[in-house]
mmCIF file of C-alpha atoms and ligand atoms in Angstrom:
data_model
loop_
_atom_site.group_PDB
_atom_site.id
_atom_site.type_symbol
_atom_site.label_atom_id
_atom_site.label_comp_id
_atom_site.label_asym_id
_atom_site.label_seq_id
_atom_site.Cartn_x
_atom_site.Cartn_y
_atom_site.Cartn_z
ATOM 1 C CA UNK A 529 97.266 180.081 56.717
ATOM 2 C CA UNK A 530 93.317 181.187 56.469
ATOM 3 C CA UNK A 531 92.064 177.462 55.084
ATOM 4 C CA UNK A 532 90.405 178.142 58.762
ATOM 5 C CA UNK A 533 86.646 178.929 56.650
ATOM 6 C CA UNK A 534 87.475 175.383 54.407
ATOM 7 C CA UNK A 535 88.288 173.345 57.704
ATOM 8 C CA UNK A 536 85.548 174.359 59.687
ATOM 9 C CA UNK A 537 83.094 173.938 56.321
ATOM 10 C CA UNK A 538 84.706 170.234 55.727
ATOM 11 C CA UNK A 539 84.002 169.510 59.615
ATOM 12 C CA UNK A 540 80.357 171.099 58.966
ATOM 13 C CA UNK A 541 80.095 168.972 56.276
ATOM 14 C CA UNK A 542 80.627 165.489 58.212
ATOM 15 C CA UNK A 543 78.118 166.021 61.057
ATOM 16 C CA UNK A 544 75.161 166.179 61.806
ATOM 17 C CA UNK A 545 73.281 169.471 62.632
ATOM 18 C CA UNK A 546 72.599 168.005 66.052
ATOM 19 C CA UNK A 547 76.566 167.603 66.803
ATOM 20 C CA UNK A 548 77.827 170.878 68.503
ATOM 21 C CA UNK A 549 81.396 171.736 67.125
ATOM 22 C CA UNK A 550 83.054 173.171 69.783
ATOM 23 C CA UNK A 551 86.564 174.312 68.265
ATOM 24 C CA UNK A 552 89.299 174.110 70.443
ATOM 25 C CA UNK A 553 91.314 177.177 70.826
ATOM 26 C CA UNK A 554 94.545 176.492 73.006
ATOM 27 C CA UNK A 555 97.598 178.293 71.699
ATOM 28 C CA UNK A 556 95.677 179.929 69.343
ATOM 29 C CA UNK A 557 95.809 183.955 69.177
ATOM 30 C CA UNK A 558 92.588 185.839 70.035
ATOM 31 C CA UNK A 559 93.251 187.039 65.992
ATOM 32 C CA UNK A 560 93.041 183.762 64.982
ATOM 33 C CA UNK A 561 89.906 182.645 66.873
ATOM 34 C CA UNK A 562 88.145 185.906 65.694
ATOM 35 C CA UNK A 563 88.701 184.359 62.067
ATOM 36 C CA UNK A 564 86.928 181.005 63.633
ATOM 37 C CA UNK A 565 84.284 183.273 65.172
ATOM 38 C CA UNK A 566 83.591 184.844 61.635
ATOM 39 C CA UNK A 567 83.511 181.491 60.178
ATOM 40 C CA UNK A 568 80.482 180.590 62.076
ATOM 41 C CA UNK A 569 82.214 179.114 65.419
ATOM 42 C CA UNK A 570 79.608 179.464 68.465
ATOM 43 C CA UNK A 571 81.502 177.520 71.145
ATOM 44 C CA UNK A 572 85.606 177.367 71.919
ATOM 45 C CA UNK A 573 86.882 175.432 74.037
ATOM 46 C CA UNK A 574 90.259 176.158 76.218
ATOM 47 C CA UNK A 575 92.153 173.658 78.724
ATOM 48 C CA UNK A 576 94.102 176.408 80.787
ATOM 49 C CA UNK A 577 92.393 178.866 82.973
ATOM 50 C CA UNK A 578 95.669 181.410 82.275
ATOM 51 C CA UNK A 579 94.694 181.069 78.235
ATOM 52 C CA UNK A 580 91.146 181.926 78.634
ATOM 53 C CA UNK A 581 92.068 184.942 81.198
ATOM 54 C CA UNK A 582 94.312 186.131 78.455
ATOM 55 C CA UNK A 583 92.398 185.850 75.784
ATOM 56 C CA UNK A 584 89.171 186.415 77.446
ATOM 57 C CA UNK A 585 88.764 189.938 76.385
ATOM 58 C CA UNK A 586 90.012 189.991 72.485
ATOM 59 C CA UNK A 587 87.694 187.415 71.765
ATOM 60 C CA UNK A 588 84.022 188.166 70.012
ATOM 61 C CA UNK A 589 81.424 187.191 71.853
ATOM 62 C CA UNK A 590 81.347 183.204 72.048
ATOM 63 C CA UNK A 591 80.431 180.669 74.441
ATOM 64 C CA UNK A 592 83.886 179.434 76.352
ATOM 65 C CA UNK A 593 84.061 175.802 77.684
ATOM 66 C CA UNK A 594 86.608 174.505 79.735
ATOM 67 C CA UNK A 595 88.081 171.109 78.485
ATOM 68 C CA UNK A 596 90.926 170.695 80.468
ATOM 69 C CA UNK A 597 91.940 169.498 84.294
ATOM 70 C CA UNK A 598 90.794 172.241 86.629
ATOM 71 C CA UNK A 599 92.521 172.979 89.638
ATOM 72 C CA UNK A 600 90.671 173.719 92.497
ATOM 73 C CA UNK A 601 92.111 176.758 93.183
ATOM 74 C CA UNK A 602 91.807 178.363 89.875
ATOM 75 C CA UNK A 603 87.811 178.460 89.642
ATOM 76 C CA UNK A 604 87.056 181.762 90.782
ATOM 77 C CA UNK A 605 88.787 182.906 87.832
ATOM 78 C CA UNK A 606 86.703 181.397 85.444
ATOM 79 C CA UNK A 607 83.214 180.397 87.037
ATOM 80 C CA UNK A 608 81.842 183.548 85.709
ATOM 81 C CA UNK A 609 83.084 183.085 82.181
ATOM 82 C CA UNK A 610 82.380 179.102 81.144
ATOM 83 C CA UNK A 611 79.089 178.375 79.748
ATOM 84 C CA UNK A 612 80.223 174.144 80.561
ATOM 85 C CA UNK A 613 82.838 172.856 82.281
ATOM 86 C CA UNK A 614 84.158 169.534 80.981
ATOM 87 C CA UNK A 615 86.317 168.142 82.843
ATOM 88 C CA UNK A 616 84.777 167.597 87.135
ATOM 89 C CA UNK A 617 86.475 164.790 88.203
ATOM 90 C CA UNK A 618 86.417 164.572 91.878
ATOM 91 C CA UNK A 619 83.849 165.586 94.808
ATOM 92 C CA UNK A 620 86.613 168.017 95.905
ATOM 93 C CA UNK A 621 86.120 170.291 92.430
ATOM 94 C CA UNK A 622 82.617 170.134 92.181
ATOM 95 C CA UNK A 623 82.140 171.525 96.004
ATOM 96 C CA UNK A 624 84.467 174.302 94.765
ATOM 97 C CA UNK A 625 82.391 175.243 91.728
ATOM 98 C CA UNK A 626 79.524 174.872 93.663
ATOM 99 C CA UNK A 627 80.868 177.596 96.372
ATOM 100 C CA UNK A 628 82.317 179.792 93.174
ATOM 101 C CA UNK A 629 78.812 179.998 91.190
ATOM 102 C CA UNK A 630 77.089 180.386 94.570
ATOM 103 C CA UNK A 631 79.218 183.437 95.413
ATOM 104 C CA UNK A 632 78.136 184.558 91.634
ATOM 105 C CA UNK A 633 73.910 183.504 92.048
ATOM 106 C CA UNK A 634 74.720 180.975 89.053
ATOM 107 C CA UNK A 635 73.848 177.662 88.779
ATOM 108 C CA UNK A 636 76.756 176.211 86.448
ATOM 109 C CA UNK A 637 76.447 173.408 84.237
ATOM 110 C CA UNK A 638 79.075 170.737 83.887
ATOM 111 C CA UNK A 639 80.414 167.522 82.519
ATOM 112 C CA UNK A 640 81.893 164.509 84.426
ATOM 113 C CA UNK A 641 85.050 163.414 82.838
ATOM 114 C CA UNK A 642 84.937 159.357 82.579
ATOM 115 C CA UNK A 643 88.889 158.016 81.947
ATOM 116 C CA UNK A 644 86.957 155.110 79.974
ATOM 117 C CA UNK A 645 90.191 153.498 78.571
ATOM 118 C CA UNK A 646 91.689 153.702 82.123
ATOM 119 C CA UNK A 647 94.925 155.244 81.066
ATOM 120 C CA UNK A 648 97.460 155.901 83.986
ATOM 121 C CA UNK A 649 98.548 159.602 81.947
ATOM 122 C CA UNK A 650 94.622 161.387 81.995
ATOM 123 C CA UNK A 651 92.517 162.599 83.807
ATOM 124 C CA UNK A 652 88.736 161.429 84.841
ATOM 125 C CA UNK A 653 87.236 158.704 86.776
ATOM 126 C CA UNK A 654 86.399 155.369 86.323
ATOM 127 C CA UNK A 655 82.997 154.301 84.950
ATOM 128 C CA UNK A 656 81.703 152.539 87.759
ATOM 129 C CA UNK A 657 82.750 155.647 89.607
ATOM 130 C CA UNK A 658 80.099 157.632 87.835
ATOM 131 C CA UNK A 659 76.811 157.095 89.328
ATOM 132 C CA UNK A 660 77.903 157.522 92.855
ATOM 133 C CA UNK A 661 79.988 161.083 92.100
ATOM 134 C CA UNK A 662 76.579 162.439 90.476
ATOM 135 C CA UNK A 663 74.635 161.420 93.325
ATOM 136 C CA UNK A 664 76.848 163.029 95.806
ATOM 137 C CA UNK A 665 77.081 166.229 93.438
ATOM 138 C CA UNK A 666 73.491 166.177 92.757
ATOM 139 C CA UNK A 667 72.375 165.823 96.832
ATOM 140 C CA UNK A 668 74.831 168.449 97.698
ATOM 141 C CA UNK A 669 75.616 170.900 95.599
ATOM 142 C CA UNK A 670 72.728 173.247 94.155
ATOM 143 C CA UNK A 671 74.525 175.543 92.498
ATOM 144 C CA UNK A 672 75.572 172.928 89.930
ATOM 145 C CA UNK A 673 73.580 171.571 87.113
ATOM 146 C CA UNK A 674 75.002 168.304 85.371
ATOM 147 C CA UNK A 675 74.637 167.841 81.748
ATOM 148 C CA UNK A 676 76.295 164.937 80.723
ATOM 149 C CA UNK A 677 79.696 163.089 80.576
ATOM 150 C CA UNK A 678 83.261 163.580 78.314
ATOM 151 C CA UNK A 679 85.735 161.109 77.872
ATOM 152 C CA UNK A 680 88.928 161.697 76.209
ATOM 153 C CA UNK A 681 90.175 158.401 74.059
ATOM 154 C CA UNK A 682 93.773 157.090 73.912
ATOM 155 C CA UNK A 683 95.272 158.257 71.340
ATOM 156 C CA UNK A 684 95.445 155.704 68.216
ATOM 157 C CA UNK A 685 96.596 155.776 64.361
ATOM 158 C CA UNK A 686 93.713 154.260 63.526
ATOM 159 C CA UNK A 687 89.793 155.460 65.454
ATOM 160 C CA UNK A 688 88.520 152.396 64.810
ATOM 161 C CA UNK A 689 90.925 150.824 67.964
ATOM 162 C CA UNK A 690 88.808 153.774 70.154
ATOM 163 C CA UNK A 691 84.822 152.864 68.673
ATOM 164 C CA UNK A 692 84.661 150.434 71.885
ATOM 165 C CA UNK A 693 84.962 153.142 74.596
ATOM 166 C CA UNK A 694 82.764 155.673 72.882
ATOM 167 C CA UNK A 695 80.279 152.969 72.921
ATOM 168 C CA UNK A 696 81.216 152.461 76.393
ATOM 169 C CA UNK A 697 80.271 156.044 77.500
ATOM 170 C CA UNK A 698 77.517 156.242 74.897
ATOM 171 C CA UNK A 699 75.842 153.471 77.238
ATOM 172 C CA UNK A 700 77.081 154.959 80.106
ATOM 173 C CA UNK A 701 74.852 158.354 79.473
ATOM 174 C CA UNK A 702 71.693 156.678 78.242
ATOM 175 C CA UNK A 703 71.397 155.163 81.693
ATOM 176 C CA UNK A 704 72.579 157.886 84.002
ATOM 177 C CA UNK A 705 70.124 160.325 81.471
ATOM 178 C CA UNK A 706 66.833 158.215 83.807
ATOM 179 C CA UNK A 707 68.163 159.861 86.798
ATOM 180 C CA UNK A 708 65.207 161.663 87.867
ATOM 181 C CA UNK A 709 66.870 165.312 89.452
ATOM 182 C CA UNK A 710 66.075 168.921 88.925
ATOM 183 C CA UNK A 711 69.583 169.729 88.625
ATOM 184 C CA UNK A 712 69.984 166.298 86.186
ATOM 185 C CA UNK A 713 69.509 167.412 82.448
ATOM 186 C CA UNK A 714 71.715 165.130 80.328
ATOM 187 C CA UNK A 715 72.232 166.930 77.249
ATOM 188 C CA UNK A 716 75.996 166.492 76.173
ATOM 189 C CA UNK A 717 78.122 163.648 75.456
ATOM 190 C CA UNK A 718 81.702 165.437 75.015
ATOM 191 C CA UNK A 719 83.909 163.105 72.394
ATOM 192 C CA UNK A 720 85.876 163.163 69.801
ATOM 193 C CA UNK A 721 88.682 165.434 68.424
ATOM 194 C CA UNK A 722 90.264 165.503 65.358
ATOM 195 C CA UNK A 723 91.485 162.099 64.971
ATOM 196 C CA UNK A 724 88.785 160.275 65.897
ATOM 197 C CA UNK A 725 85.565 162.525 65.931
ATOM 198 C CA UNK A 726 83.553 160.321 62.584
ATOM 199 C CA UNK A 727 83.962 157.356 64.609
ATOM 200 C CA UNK A 728 82.789 159.527 68.208
ATOM 201 C CA UNK A 729 79.560 160.578 66.066
ATOM 202 C CA UNK A 730 78.468 157.164 65.253
ATOM 203 C CA UNK A 731 78.927 155.987 68.237
ATOM 204 C CA UNK A 732 76.695 158.640 69.383
ATOM 205 C CA UNK A 733 78.730 161.998 70.334
ATOM 206 C CA UNK A 734 76.547 165.247 70.077
ATOM 207 C CA UNK A 735 79.469 167.212 71.014
ATOM 208 C CA UNK A 736 82.974 167.051 69.392
ATOM 209 C CA UNK A 737 86.093 169.316 70.242
ATOM 210 C CA UNK A 738 88.173 170.242 66.865
ATOM 211 C CA UNK A 739 91.727 172.253 67.525
ATOM 212 C CA UNK A 740 94.007 170.525 64.653
ATOM 213 C CA UNK A 741 91.401 169.757 61.957
ATOM 214 C CA UNK A 742 90.600 173.581 62.221
ATOM 215 C CA UNK A 743 93.278 175.710 62.806
ATOM 216 C CA UNK A 744 96.417 173.112 62.099
ATOM 217 C CA UNK A 745 99.295 171.548 64.265
ATOM 218 C CA UNK A 746 99.949 173.067 67.309
ATOM 219 C CA UNK A 747 103.064 174.331 68.254
ATOM 220 C CA UNK A 748 103.966 174.796 71.882
HETATM 221 C C1 PLP B 985 93.746 169.797 72.405
HETATM 222 C C2 PLP B 985 92.233 169.270 73.017
HETATM 223 C C3 PLP B 985 91.194 168.654 72.023
HETATM 224 C C4 PLP B 985 91.598 169.094 70.809
HETATM 225 O O1 PLP B 985 92.656 168.087 70.237
HETATM 226 P P1 PLP B 985 92.774 168.166 68.474
HETATM 227 O O2 PLP B 985 93.038 166.397 68.177
HETATM 228 O O3 PLP B 985 93.389 169.070 68.036
HETATM 229 O O4 PLP B 985 91.651 168.350 67.434
HETATM 230 C C5 PLP B 985 90.150 168.478 72.097
HETATM 231 N N1 PLP B 985 89.770 168.070 73.888
HETATM 232 C C6 PLP B 985 90.848 168.328 74.945
HETATM 233 C C7 PLP B 985 90.165 168.058 76.105
HETATM 234 C C8 PLP B 985 91.826 168.816 74.242
HETATM 235 O O5 PLP B 985 92.932 169.403 75.546
#
């Protein structure tokens, strides 16, 4: 079971240094996560609030990323635990993040989740909705900083089939990065998972979210 070190090394060989590797730790124990941290992982991603709360005190110091759908009533539990929320896809959610961040006296970094392929099964907003949502957030919420975009591509055996979605998001990222605002500081283009991260990097990703290729298949 201890291929974690080798797996991380393999991924690091395939990615440039400027691409941040976020280890996706859903379903993994704190012990497994700590092993990954011992192998150099600095950032971990969870998709459920419950799992963050269960593991938080047992995991060594690391940056936590909320990468899954976030319900407004759960924002309060993680606001001071995560360093980046990847999955903001509504004004309602942004409003709650702003309120909870204000209560804690902090400014929360967020990404907007875009459902580039417009799959019914996935969260995220449409490409054309992205700029209006960002402008609403910037105009209304002083405790949020908009740091970039995230997408989950459709699953395809052949990752070449999703290259077009990554390219589309990169182009949107570049155009929105030119918005001048003190709370817009585009840094992260979060795209690419185990099956498609090499294509995502070729298309401009600088943050990949990898679970299976580090820890092996998940048993739910
Ligand atoms: C599970 C998950 C990942 C990682 O998936 P793998 O295919 O195991 O690398 C990435 N992003 C999100 C949002 C996830 O839920």
